[in-house]
XYZ file of N, CA and C in Angstrom:
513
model
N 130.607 -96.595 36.705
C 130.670 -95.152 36.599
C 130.849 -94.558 37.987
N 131.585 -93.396 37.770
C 131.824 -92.946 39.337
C 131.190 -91.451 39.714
N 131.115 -91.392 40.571
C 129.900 -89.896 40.779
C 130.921 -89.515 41.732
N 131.053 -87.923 41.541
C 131.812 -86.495 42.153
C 130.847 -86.359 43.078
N 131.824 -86.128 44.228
C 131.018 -85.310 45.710
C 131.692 -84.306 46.149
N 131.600 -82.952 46.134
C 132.363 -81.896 46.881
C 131.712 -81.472 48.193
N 132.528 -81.363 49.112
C 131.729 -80.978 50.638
C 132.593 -79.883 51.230
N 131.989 -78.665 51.522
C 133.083 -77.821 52.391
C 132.737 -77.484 53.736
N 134.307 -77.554 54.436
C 134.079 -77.292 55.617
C 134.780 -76.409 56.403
N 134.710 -75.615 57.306
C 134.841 -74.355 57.644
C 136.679 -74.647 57.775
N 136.879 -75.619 58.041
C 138.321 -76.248 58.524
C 139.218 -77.238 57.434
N 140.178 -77.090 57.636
C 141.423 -77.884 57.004
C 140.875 -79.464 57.834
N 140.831 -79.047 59.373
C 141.146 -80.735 60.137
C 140.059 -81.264 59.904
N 138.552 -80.265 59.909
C 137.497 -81.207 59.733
C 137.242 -82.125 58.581
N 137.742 -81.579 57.632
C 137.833 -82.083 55.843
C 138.827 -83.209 56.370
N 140.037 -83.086 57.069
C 140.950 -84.685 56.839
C 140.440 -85.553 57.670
N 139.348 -84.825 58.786
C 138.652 -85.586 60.061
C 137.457 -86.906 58.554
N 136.577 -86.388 58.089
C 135.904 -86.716 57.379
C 136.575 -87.885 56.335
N 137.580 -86.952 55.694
C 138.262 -87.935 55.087
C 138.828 -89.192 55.336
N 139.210 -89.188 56.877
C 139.905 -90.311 57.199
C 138.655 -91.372 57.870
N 137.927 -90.868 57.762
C 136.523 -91.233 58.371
C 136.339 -92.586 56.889
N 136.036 -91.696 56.028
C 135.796 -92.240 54.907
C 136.550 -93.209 54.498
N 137.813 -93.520 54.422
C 138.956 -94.151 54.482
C 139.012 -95.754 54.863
N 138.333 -95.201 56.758
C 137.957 -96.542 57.419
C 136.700 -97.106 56.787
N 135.525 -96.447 56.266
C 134.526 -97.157 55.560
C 134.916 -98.255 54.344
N 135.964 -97.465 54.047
C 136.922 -98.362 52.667
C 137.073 -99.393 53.069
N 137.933 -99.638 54.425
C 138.178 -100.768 54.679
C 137.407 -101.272 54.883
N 135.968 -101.263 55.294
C 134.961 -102.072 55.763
C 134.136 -102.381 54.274
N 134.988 -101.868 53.240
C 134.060 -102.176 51.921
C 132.586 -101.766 51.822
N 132.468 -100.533 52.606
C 131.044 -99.778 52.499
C 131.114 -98.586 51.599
N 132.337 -98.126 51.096
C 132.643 -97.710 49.899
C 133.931 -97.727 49.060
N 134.085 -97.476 47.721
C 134.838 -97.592 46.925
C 135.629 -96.066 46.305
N 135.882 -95.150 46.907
C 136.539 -94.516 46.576
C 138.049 -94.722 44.983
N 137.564 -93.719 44.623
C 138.589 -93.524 43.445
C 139.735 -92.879 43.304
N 139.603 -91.026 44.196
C 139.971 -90.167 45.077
C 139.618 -89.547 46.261
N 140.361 -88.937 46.636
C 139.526 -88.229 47.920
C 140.765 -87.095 48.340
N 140.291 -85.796 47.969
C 141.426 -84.965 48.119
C 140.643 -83.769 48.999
N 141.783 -83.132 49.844
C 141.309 -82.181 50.564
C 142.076 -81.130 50.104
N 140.907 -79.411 49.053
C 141.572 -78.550 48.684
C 141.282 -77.605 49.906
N 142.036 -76.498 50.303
C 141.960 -75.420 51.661
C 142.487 -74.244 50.835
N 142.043 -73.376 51.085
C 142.239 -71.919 50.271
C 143.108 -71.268 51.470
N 144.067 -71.159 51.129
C 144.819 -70.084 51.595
C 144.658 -68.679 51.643
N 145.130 -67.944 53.067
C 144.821 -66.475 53.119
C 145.094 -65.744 52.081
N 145.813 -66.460 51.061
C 146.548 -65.199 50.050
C 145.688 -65.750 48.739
N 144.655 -66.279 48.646
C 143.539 -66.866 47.729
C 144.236 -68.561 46.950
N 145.534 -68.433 47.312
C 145.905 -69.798 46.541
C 145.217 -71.074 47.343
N 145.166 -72.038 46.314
C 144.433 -73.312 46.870
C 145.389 -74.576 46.825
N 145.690 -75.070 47.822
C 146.400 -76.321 47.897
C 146.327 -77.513 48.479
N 146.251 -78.381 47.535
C 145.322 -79.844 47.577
C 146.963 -80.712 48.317
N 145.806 -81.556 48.963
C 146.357 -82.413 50.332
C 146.087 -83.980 49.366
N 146.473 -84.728 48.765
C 146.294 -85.505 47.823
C 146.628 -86.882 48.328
N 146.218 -87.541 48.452
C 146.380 -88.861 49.265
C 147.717 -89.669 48.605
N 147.602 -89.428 47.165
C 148.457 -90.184 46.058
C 149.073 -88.858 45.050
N 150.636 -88.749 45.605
C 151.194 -88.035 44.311
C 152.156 -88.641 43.660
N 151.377 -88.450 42.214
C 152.065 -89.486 41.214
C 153.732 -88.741 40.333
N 153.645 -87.445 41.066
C 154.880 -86.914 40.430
C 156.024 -87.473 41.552
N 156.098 -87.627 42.767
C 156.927 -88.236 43.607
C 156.865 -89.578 43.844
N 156.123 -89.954 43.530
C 156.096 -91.867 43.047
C 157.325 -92.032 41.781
N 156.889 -91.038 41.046
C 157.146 -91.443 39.447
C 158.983 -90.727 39.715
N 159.442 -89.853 40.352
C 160.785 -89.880 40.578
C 161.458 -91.209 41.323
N 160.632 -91.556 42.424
C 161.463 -92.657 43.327
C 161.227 -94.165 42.065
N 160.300 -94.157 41.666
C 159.898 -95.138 40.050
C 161.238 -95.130 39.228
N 161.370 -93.572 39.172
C 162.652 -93.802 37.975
C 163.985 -93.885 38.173
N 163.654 -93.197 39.813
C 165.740 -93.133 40.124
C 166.285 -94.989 40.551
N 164.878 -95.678 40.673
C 165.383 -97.274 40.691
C 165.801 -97.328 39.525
N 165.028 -97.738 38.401
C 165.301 -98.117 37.085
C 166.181 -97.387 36.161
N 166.270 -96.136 36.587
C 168.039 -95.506 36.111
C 169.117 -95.901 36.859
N 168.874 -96.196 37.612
C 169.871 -96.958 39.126
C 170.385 -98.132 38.306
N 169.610 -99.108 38.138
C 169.324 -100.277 37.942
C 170.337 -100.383 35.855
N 169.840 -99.790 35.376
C 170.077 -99.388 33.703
C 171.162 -98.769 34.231
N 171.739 -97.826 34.612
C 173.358 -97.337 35.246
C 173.891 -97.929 35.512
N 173.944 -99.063 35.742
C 174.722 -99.942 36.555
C 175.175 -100.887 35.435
N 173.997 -101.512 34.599
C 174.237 -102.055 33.368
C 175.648 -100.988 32.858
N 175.698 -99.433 32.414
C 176.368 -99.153 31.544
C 177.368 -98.291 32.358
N 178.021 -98.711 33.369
C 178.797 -98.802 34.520
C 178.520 -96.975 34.660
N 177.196 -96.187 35.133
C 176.996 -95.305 35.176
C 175.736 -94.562 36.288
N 175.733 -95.298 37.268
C 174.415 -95.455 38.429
C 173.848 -94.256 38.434
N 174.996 -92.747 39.069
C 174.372 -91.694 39.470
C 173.916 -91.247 38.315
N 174.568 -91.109 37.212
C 173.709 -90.335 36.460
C 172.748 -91.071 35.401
N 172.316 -92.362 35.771
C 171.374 -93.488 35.272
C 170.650 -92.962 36.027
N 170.206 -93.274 37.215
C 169.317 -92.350 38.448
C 168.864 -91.378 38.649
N 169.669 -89.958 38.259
C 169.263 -89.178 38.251
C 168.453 -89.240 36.622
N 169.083 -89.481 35.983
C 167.937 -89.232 34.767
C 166.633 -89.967 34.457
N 166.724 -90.849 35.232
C 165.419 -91.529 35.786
C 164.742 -91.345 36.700
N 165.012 -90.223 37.669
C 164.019 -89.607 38.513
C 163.345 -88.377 37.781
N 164.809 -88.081 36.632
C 164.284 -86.851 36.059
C 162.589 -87.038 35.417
N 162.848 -88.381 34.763
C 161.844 -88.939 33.552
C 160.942 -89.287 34.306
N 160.760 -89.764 35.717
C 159.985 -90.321 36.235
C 159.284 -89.510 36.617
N 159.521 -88.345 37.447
C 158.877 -87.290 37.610
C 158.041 -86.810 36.814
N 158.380 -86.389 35.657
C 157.765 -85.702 34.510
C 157.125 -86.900 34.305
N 157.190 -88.215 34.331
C 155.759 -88.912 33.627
C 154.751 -88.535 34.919
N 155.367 -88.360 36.033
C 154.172 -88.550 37.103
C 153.596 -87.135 37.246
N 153.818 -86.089 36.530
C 153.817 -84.462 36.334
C 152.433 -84.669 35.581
N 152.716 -85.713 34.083
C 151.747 -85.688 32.928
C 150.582 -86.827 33.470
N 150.790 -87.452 34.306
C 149.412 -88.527 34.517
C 149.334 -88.082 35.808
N 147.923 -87.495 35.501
C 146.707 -87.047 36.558
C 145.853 -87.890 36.819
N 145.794 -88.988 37.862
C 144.841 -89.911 38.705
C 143.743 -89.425 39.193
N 142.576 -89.952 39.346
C 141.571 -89.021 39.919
C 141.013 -88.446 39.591
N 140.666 -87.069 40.261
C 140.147 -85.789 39.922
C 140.834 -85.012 39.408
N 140.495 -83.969 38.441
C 141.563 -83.207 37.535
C 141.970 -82.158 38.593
N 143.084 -81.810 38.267
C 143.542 -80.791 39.607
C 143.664 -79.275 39.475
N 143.373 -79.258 38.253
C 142.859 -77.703 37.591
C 141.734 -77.511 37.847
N 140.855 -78.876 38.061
C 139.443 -78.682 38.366
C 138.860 -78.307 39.903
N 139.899 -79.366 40.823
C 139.544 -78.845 42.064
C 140.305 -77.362 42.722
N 141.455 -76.896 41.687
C 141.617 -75.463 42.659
C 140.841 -74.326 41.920
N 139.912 -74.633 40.958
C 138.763 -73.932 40.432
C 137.966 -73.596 41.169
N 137.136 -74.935 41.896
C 136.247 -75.097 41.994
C 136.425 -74.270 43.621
N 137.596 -75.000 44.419
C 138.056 -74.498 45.761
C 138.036 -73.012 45.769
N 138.171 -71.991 44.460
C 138.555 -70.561 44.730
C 137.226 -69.660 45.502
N 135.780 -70.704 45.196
C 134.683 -70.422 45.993
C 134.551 -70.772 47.541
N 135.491 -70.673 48.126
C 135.276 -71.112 49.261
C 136.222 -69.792 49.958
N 136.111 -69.849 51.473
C 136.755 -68.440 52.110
C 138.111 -68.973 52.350
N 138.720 -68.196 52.858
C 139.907 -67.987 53.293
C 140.130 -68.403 54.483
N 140.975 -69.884 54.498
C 141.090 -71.104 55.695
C 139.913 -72.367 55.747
N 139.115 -72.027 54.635
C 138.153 -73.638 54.401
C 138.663 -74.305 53.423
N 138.031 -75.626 53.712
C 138.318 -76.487 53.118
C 137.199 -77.559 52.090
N 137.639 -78.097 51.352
C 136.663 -78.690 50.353
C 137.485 -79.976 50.656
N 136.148 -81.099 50.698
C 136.367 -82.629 50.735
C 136.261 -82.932 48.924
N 137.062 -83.391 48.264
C 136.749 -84.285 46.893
C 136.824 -85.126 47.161
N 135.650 -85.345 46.266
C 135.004 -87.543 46.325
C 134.779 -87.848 45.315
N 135.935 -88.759 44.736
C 135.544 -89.517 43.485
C 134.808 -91.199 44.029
N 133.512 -91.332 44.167
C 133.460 -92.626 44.808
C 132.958 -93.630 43.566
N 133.692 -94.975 43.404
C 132.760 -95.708 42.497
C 131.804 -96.315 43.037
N 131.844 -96.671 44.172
C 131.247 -97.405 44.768
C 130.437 -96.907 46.232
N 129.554 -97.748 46.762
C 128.918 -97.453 47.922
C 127.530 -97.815 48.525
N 127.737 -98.306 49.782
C 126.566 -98.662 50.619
C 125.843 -97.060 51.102
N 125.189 -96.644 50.214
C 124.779 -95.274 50.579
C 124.150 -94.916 51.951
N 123.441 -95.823 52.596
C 122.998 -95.676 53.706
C 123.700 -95.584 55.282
N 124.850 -96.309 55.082
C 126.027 -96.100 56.080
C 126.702 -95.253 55.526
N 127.018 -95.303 54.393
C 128.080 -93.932 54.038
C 127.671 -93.004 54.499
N 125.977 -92.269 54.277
C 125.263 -91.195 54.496
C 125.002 -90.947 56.058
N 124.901 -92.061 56.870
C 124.759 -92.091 58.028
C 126.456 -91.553 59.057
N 127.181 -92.389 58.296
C 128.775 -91.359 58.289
C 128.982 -89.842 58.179
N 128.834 -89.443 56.603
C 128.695 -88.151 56.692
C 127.915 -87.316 57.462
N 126.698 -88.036 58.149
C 125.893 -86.492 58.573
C 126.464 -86.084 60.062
N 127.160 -87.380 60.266
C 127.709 -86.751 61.848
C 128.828 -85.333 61.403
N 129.036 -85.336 60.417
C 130.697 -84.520 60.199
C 130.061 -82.969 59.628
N 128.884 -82.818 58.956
C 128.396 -81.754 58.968
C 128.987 -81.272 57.648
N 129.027 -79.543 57.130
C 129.552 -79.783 55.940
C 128.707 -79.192 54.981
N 128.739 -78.899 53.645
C 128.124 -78.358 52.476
C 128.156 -78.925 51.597
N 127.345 -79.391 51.007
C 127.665 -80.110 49.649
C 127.704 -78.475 48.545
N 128.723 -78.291 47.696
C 129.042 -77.507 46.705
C 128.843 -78.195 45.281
N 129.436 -79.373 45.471
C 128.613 -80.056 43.719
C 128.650 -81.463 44.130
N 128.024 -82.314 43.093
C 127.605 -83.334 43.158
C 127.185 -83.881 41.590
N 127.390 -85.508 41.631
C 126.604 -85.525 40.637
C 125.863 -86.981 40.817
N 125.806 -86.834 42.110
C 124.455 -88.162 42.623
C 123.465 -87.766 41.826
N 122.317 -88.734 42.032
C 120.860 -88.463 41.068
C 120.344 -87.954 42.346
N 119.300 -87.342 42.163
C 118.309 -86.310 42.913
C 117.992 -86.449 44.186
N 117.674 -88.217 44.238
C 117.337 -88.716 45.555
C 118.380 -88.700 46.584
N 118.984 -88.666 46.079
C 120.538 -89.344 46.650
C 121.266 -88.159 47.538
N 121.407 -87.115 46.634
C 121.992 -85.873 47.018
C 120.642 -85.490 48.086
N 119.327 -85.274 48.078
C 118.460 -85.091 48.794
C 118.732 -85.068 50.118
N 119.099 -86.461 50.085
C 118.804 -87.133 51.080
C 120.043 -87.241 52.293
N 121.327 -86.626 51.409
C 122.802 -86.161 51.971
C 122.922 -84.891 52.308
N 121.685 -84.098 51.646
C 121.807 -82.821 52.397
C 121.339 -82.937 53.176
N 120.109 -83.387 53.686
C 119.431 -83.572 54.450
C 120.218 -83.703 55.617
N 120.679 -84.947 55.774
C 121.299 -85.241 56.852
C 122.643 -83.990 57.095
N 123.197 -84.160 56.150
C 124.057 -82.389 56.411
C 123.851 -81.043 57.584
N 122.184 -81.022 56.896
C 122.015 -79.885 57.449
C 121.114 -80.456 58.730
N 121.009 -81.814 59.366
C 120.351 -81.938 60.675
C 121.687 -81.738 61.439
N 122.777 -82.392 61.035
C 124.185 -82.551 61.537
C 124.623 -80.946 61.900
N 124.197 -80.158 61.419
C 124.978 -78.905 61.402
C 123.811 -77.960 62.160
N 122.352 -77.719 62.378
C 121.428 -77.750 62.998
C 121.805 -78.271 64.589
N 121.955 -79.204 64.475
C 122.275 -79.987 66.193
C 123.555 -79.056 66.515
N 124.577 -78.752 65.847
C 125.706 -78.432 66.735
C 125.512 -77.006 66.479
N 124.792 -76.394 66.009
C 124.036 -74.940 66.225
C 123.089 -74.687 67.614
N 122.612 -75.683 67.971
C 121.457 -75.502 69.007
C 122.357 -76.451 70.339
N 123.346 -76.793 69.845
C 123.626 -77.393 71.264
C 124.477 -76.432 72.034
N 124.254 -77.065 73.083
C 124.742 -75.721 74.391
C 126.395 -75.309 74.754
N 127.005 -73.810 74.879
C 127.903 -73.499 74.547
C 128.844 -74.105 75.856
N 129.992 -74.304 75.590
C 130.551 -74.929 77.121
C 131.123 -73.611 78.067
């Protein structure tokens, strides 16, 4: 089972700073991520997600091979191709990976104008390095659906992380 983490942060870079943070933990197999998308609200209230994996531009370059490929069979490439990027697209339009994406520019419309929200679909995780990760990056948790201790114990560190660079000295 996989547990939702939303975190916002005053910034677009700090959310991809975090994210890519998270990324390298992957590789070290200290967590298992499912998604991880960064939504940022735009000045004009729209919200637009930074998506690690888009399956509608997979699913065109997917289909303009295999219409390529089937065109060629029926001595007809370009327009085998094109109608297989057409199809490919639209399958990658209808399959939503991840987090639902109606859900995160919902959820993002609570946030101001130029922040950003971290989404975390994680299945997996060494919570104690993960958590020890996040608190350097600072941040809000907005939802969650860790169990009690868990989230506790991530705000916690949140708000020492964000505490320290409040009290530290201005340059």
């Amino acid at each position: 089972m996989s547990d939702l983490l939303v975190i916002a942060y005053p910034t677009e870079s700090e959310a991809e700073a975090v994210r890519a943070r998270l990324l390298g933990l992957q590789r070290e197999y200290l967590i298992e991520l499912g998604d991880a998308v960064v939504a940022v609200k735009q000045p004009d209230g729209q919200v637009k997600l930074n998506q690690l994996f888009e399956p509608v531009a997979a699913g065109a370059v997917s289909g303009a091979l295999w219409g390529s490929l089937i065109g060629l069979v029926v001595l007809m490439p370009l327009a085998g191709a094109a109608l297989g990027a057409a199809s490919g697209a639209l399958g990658g339009k209808m399959t939503d990976l991840g987090i639902d994406d109606a859900f995160m520019k919902e959820a993002a419309k609570a946030l101001d104008a130029g922040h950003a929200a971290l989404f975390l679909l994680i299945r997996k995780m060494t919570t104690d390095k993960v958590v020890a990760a996040l608190a350097a990056s600072g941040g809000v948790i907005l939802r969650s659906s860790f169990d009690e201790t868990r989230e506790e114990a991530l705000r916690e560190a949140l708000a020492r992380a964000q505490a320290a660079v409040r009290s530290a000295p201005k340059a």
